[in-house]
PDB file of C-alpha atoms and ligand atoms in Angstrom:
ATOM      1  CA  UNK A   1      -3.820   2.956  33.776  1.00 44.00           C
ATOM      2  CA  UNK A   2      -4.971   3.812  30.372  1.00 49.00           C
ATOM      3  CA  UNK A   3      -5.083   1.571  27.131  1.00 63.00           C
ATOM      4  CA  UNK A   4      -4.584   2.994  24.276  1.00 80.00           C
ATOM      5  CA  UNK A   5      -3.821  -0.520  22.409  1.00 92.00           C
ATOM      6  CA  UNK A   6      -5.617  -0.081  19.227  1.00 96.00           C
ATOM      7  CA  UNK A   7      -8.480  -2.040  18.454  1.00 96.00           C
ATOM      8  CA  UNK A   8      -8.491  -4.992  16.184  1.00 97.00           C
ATOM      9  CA  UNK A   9     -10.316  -4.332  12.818  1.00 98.00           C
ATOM     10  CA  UNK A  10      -8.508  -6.941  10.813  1.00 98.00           C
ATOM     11  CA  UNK A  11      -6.383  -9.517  12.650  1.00 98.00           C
ATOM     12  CA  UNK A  12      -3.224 -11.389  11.897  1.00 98.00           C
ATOM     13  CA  UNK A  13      -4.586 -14.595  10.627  1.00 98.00           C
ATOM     14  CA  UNK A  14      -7.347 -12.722   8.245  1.00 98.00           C
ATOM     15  CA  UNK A  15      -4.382 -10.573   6.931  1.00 98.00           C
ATOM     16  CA  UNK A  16      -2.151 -13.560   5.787  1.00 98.00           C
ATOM     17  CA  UNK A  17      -4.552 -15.542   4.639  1.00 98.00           C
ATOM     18  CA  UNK A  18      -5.601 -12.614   2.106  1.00 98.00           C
ATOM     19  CA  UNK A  19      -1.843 -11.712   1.216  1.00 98.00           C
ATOM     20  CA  UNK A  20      -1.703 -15.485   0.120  1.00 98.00           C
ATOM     21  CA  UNK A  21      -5.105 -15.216  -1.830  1.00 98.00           C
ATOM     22  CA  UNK A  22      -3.505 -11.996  -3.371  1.00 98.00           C
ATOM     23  CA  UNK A  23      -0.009 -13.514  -3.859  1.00 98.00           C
ATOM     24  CA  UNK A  24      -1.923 -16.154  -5.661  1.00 98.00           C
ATOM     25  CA  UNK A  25      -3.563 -13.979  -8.539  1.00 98.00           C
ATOM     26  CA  UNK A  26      -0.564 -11.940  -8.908  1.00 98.00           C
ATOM     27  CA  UNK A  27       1.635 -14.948 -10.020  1.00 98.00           C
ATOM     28  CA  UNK A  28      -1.207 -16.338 -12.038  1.00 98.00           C
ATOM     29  CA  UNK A  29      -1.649 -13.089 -13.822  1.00 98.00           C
ATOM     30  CA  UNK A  30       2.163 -12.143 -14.276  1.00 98.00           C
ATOM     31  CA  UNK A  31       3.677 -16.246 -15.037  1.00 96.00           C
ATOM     32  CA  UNK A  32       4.152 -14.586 -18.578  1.00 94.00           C
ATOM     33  CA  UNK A  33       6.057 -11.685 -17.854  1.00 93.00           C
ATOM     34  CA  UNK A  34      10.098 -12.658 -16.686  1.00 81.00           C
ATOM     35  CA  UNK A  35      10.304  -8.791 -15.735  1.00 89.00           C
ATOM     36  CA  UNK A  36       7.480  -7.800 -12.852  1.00 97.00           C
ATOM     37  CA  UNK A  37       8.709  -5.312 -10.758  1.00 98.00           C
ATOM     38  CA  UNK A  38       7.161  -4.343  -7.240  1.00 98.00           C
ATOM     39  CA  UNK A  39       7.228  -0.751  -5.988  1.00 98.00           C
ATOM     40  CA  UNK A  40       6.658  -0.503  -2.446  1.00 98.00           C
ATOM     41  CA  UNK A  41       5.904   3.040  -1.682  1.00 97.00           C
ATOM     42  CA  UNK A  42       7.438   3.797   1.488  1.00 96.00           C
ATOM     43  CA  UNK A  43       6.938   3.855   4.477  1.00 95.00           C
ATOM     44  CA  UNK A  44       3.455   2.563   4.737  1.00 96.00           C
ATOM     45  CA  UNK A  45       3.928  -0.691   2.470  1.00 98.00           C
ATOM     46  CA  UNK A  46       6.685  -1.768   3.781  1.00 98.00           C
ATOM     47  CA  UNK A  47       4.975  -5.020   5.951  1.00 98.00           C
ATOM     48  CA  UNK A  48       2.855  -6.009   3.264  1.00 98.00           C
ATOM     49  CA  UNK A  49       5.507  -5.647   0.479  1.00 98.00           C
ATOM     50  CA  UNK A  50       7.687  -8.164   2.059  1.00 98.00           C
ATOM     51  CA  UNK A  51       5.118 -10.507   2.838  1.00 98.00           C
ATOM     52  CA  UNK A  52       3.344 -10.431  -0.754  1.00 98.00           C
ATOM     53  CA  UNK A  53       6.659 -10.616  -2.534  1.00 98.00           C
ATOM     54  CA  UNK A  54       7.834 -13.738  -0.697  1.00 98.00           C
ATOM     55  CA  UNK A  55       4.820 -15.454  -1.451  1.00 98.00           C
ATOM     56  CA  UNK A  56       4.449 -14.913  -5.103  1.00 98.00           C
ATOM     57  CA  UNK A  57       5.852 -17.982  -7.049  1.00 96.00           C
ATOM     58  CA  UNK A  58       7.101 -16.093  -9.971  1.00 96.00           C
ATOM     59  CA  UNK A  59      10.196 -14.220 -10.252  1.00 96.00           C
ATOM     60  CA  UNK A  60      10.195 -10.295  -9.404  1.00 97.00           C
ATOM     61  CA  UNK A  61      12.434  -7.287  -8.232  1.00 97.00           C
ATOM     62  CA  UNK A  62      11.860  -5.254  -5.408  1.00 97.00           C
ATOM     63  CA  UNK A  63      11.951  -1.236  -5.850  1.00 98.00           C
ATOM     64  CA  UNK A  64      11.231   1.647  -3.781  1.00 97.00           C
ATOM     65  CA  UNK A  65       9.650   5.252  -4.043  1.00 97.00           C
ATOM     66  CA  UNK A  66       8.731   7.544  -1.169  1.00 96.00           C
ATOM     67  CA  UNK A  67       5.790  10.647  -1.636  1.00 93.00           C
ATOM     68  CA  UNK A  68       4.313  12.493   1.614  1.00 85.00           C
ATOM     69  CA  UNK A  69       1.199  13.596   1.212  1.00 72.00           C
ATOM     70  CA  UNK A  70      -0.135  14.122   4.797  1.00 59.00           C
ATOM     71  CA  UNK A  71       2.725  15.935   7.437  1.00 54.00           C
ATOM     72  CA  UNK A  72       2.656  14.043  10.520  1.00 53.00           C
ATOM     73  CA  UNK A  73      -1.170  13.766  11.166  1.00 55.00           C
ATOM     74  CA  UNK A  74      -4.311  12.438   9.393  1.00 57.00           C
ATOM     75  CA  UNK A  75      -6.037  15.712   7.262  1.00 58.00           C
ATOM     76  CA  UNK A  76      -5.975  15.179   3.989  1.00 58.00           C
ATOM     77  CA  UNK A  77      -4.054  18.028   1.869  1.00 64.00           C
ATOM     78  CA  UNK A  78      -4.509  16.276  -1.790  1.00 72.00           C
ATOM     79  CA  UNK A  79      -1.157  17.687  -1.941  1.00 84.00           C
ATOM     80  CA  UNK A  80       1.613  14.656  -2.922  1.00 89.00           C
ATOM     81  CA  UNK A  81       5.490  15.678  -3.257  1.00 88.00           C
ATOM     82  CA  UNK A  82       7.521  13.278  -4.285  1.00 92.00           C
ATOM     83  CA  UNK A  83      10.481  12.225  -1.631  1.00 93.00           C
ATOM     84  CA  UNK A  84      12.551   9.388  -3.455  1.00 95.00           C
ATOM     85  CA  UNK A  85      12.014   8.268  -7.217  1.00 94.00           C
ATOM     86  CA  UNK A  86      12.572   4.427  -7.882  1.00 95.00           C
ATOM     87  CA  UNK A  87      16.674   3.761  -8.851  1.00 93.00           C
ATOM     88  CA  UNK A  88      16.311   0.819 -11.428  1.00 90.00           C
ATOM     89  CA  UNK A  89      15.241   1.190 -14.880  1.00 94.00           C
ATOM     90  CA  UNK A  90      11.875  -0.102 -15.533  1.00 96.00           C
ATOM     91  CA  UNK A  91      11.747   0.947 -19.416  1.00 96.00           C
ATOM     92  CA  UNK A  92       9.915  -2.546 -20.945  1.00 96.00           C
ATOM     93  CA  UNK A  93       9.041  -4.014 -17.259  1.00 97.00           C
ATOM     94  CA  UNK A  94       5.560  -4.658 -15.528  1.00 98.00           C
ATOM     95  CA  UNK A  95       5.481  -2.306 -12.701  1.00 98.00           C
ATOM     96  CA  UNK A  96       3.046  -3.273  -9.459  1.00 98.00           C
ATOM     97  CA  UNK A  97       2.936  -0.057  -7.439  1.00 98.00           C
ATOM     98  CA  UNK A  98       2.115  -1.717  -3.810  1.00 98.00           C
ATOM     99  CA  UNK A  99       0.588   0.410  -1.189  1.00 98.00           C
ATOM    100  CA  UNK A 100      -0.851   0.438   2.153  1.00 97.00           C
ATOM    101  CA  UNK A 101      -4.077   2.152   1.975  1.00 97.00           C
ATOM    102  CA  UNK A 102      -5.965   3.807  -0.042  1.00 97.00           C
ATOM    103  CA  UNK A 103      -7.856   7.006   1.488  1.00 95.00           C
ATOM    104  CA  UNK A 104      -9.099  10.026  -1.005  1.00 93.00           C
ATOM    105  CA  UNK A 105      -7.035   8.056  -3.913  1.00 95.00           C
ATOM    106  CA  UNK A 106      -4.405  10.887  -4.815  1.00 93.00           C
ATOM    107  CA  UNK A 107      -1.226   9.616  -4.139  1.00 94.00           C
ATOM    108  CA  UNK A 108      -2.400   6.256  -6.581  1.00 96.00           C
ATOM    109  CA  UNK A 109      -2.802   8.500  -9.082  1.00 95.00           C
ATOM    110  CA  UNK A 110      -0.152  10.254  -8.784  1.00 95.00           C
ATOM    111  CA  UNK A 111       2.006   7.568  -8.204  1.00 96.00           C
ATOM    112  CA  UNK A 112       0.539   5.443 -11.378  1.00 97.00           C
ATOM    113  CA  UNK A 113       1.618   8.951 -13.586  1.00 95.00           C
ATOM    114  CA  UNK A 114       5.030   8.922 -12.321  1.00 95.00           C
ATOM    115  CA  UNK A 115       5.302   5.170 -12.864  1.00 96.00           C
ATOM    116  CA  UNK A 116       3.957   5.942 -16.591  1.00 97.00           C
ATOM    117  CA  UNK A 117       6.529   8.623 -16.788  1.00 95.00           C
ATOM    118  CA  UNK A 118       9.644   5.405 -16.826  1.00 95.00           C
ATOM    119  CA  UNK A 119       8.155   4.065 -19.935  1.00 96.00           C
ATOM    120  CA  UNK A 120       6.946   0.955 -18.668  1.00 97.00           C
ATOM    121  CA  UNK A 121       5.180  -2.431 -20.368  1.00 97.00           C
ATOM    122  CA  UNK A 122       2.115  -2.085 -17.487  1.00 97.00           C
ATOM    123  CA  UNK A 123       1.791  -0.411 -14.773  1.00 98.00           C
ATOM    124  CA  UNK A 124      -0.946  -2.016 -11.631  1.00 98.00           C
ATOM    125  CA  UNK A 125      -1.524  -1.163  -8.435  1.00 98.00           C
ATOM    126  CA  UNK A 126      -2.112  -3.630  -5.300  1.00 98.00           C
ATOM    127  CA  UNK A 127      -3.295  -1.504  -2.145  1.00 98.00           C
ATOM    128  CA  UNK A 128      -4.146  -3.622   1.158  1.00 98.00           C
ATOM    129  CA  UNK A 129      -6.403  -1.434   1.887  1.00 98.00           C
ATOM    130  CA  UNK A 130      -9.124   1.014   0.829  1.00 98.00           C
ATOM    131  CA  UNK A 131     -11.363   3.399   2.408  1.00 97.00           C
ATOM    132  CA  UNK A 132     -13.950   3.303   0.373  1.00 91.00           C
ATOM    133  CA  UNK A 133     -16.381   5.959   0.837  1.00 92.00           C
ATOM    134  CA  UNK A 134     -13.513   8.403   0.873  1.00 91.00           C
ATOM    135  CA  UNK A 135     -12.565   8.317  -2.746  1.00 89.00           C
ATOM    136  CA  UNK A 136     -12.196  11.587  -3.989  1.00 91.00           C
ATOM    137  CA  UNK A 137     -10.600  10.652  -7.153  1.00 92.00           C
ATOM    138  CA  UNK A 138     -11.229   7.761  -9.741  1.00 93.00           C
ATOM    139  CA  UNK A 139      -8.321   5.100  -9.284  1.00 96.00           C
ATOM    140  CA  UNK A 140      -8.356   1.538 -10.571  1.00 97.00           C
ATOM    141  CA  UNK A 141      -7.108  -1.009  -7.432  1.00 98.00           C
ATOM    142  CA  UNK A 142      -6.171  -4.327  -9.427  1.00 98.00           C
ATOM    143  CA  UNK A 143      -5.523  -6.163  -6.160  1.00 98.00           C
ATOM    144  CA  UNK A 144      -7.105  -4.911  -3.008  1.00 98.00           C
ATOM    145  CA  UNK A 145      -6.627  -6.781   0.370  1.00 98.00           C
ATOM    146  CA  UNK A 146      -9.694  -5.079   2.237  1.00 98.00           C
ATOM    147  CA  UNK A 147     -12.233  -2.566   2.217  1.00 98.00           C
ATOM    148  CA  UNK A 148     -12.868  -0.364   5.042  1.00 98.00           C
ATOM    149  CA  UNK A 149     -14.840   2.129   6.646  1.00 96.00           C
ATOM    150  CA  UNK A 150     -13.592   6.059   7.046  1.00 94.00           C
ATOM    151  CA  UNK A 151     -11.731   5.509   9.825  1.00 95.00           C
ATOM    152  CA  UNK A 152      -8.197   5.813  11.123  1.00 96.00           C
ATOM    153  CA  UNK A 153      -6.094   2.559  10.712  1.00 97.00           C
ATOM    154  CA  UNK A 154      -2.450   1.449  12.322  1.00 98.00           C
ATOM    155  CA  UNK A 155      -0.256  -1.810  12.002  1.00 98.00           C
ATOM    156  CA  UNK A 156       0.739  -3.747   9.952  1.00 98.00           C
ATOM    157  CA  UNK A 157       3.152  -1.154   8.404  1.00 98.00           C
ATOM    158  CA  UNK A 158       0.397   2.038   9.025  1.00 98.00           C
ATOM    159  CA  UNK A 159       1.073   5.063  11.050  1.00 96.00           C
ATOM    160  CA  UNK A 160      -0.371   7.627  12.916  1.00 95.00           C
ATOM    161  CA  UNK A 161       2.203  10.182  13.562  1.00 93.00           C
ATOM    162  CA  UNK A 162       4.487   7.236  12.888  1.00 95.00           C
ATOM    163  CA  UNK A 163       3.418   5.101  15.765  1.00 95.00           C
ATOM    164  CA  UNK A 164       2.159   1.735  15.845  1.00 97.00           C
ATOM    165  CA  UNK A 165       3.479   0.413  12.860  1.00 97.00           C
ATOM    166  CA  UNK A 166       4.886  -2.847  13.658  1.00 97.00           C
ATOM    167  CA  UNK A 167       1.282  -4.148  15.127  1.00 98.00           C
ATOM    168  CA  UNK A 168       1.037  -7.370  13.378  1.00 98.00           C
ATOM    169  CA  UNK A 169      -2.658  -7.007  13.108  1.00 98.00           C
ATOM    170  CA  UNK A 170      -4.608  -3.534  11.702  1.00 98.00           C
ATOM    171  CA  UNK A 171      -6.545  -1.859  14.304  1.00 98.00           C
ATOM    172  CA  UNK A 172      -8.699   1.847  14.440  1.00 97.00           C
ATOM    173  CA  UNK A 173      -7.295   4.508  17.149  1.00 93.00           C
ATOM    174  CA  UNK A 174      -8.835   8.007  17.241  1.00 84.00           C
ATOM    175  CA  UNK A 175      -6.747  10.229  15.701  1.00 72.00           C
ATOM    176  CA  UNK A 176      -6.214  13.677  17.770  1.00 70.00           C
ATOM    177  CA  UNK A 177      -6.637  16.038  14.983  1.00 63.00           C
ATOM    178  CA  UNK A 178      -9.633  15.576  13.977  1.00 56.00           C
TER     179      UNK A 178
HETATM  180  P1  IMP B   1      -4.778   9.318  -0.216  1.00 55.68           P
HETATM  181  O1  IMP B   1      -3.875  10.097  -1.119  1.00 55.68           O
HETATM  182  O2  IMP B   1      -5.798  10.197   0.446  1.00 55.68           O
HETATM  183  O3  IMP B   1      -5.400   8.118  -0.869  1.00 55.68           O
HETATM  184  O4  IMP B   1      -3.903   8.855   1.009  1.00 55.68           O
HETATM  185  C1  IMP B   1      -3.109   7.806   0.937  1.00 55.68           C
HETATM  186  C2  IMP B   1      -2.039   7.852   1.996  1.00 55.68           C
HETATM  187  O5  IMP B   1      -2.456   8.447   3.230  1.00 55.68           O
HETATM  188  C3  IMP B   1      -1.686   6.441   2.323  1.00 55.68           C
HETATM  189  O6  IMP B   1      -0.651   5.976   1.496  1.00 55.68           O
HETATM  190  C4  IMP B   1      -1.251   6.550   3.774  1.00 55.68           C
HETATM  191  O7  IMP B   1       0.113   6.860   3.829  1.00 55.68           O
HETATM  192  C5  IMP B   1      -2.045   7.676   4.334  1.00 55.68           C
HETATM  193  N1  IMP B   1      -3.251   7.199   5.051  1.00 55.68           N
HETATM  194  C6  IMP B   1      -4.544   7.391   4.703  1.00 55.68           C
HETATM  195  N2  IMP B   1      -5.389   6.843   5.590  1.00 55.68           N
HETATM  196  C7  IMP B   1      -4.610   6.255   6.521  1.00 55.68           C
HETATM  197  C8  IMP B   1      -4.908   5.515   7.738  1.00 55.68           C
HETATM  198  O8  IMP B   1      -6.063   5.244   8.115  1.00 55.68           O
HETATM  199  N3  IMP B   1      -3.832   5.098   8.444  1.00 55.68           N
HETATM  200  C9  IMP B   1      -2.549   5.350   8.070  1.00 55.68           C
HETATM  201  N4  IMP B   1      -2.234   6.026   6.952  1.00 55.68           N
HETATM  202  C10 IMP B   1      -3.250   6.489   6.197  1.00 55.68           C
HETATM  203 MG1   MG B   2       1.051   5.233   1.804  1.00 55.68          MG
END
């Protein structure tokens, strides 16, 4: 029988405790602003969106955008196409673009551009995770979760080739293609 269960890298209990640490500077840093809105970029973000936003003790809307930057695999194209814009307005508001991970840094900064692009008071990011010898592009991280190693990550809302996903922990597989 094989096992291909992924291996734990960051478990459960270290995850939520750092959402809560993160949940915890967000609401200190935004108890001024009446108008923060979160922008989960799908689908990667999707776990950790709902799990920072209920724990932040200030009030907030929830928005969505979708980019693909990748196909179905792991290679990095740099490439980012934009899937589904946001639908609300967010002229005036505080925008927190929440994603998963953060691997060369592209689709950040290409998401904080088109975030600029809706005229907003702020725009910062919140990424649960970073690679972080793989930056190929400067990007600014205001809240980061965890720092990790090249290496390919699932769970916790993360894919490969869209499995995986709903692990409640993050753990490393090999990736096939490369
Ligand atoms: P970047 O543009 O290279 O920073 O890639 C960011 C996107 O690639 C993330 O939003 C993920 O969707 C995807 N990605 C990069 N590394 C991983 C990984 O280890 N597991 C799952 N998705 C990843
Ligand atoms: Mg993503």
């Amino acid at each position: 029988m094989s096992d291909d269960t992924p291996k734990v890298l960051i478990s459960e209990d270290q995850i939520q405790t750092r959402v809560l640490e993160l949940a915890g500077q967000i609401s200190a840093d935004y108890k001024d602003a009446d108008d923060l809105v979160m922008v989960g970029v799908l689908k990667g973000s999707f776990i950790f969106l709902a799990d920072l936003s209920r724990r932040l003790s200030i009030p907030r809307t929830i928005e969505f955008i979708a980019v693909s930057s990748y196909g179905n695999g792991s290679l990095a194209s740099g490439a980012v196409r934009l899937v589904m814009d946001v639908r609300g307005n967010l002229d005036g508001k505080h925008v927190l673009i929440v994603e998963d991970i953060v691997d060369t840094g592209h689709t950040l900064k290409y998401l904080i551009g088109m975030m600029k692009s809706h005229r907003p008071a702020s725009v910062k990011t919140a990424a649960l995770v970073r690679k972080a010898e793989s930056a190929q592009v400067d990007v600014t991280i205001d809240y980061l979760g965890f720092d990790i190693g090249d290496e390919w990550v699932v769970g916790y809302g993360l894919d490969y080739a869209e499995q995986n996903r709903t692990l409640p922990y993050i753990g490393v597989i090999k990736p096939t293609d490369s």
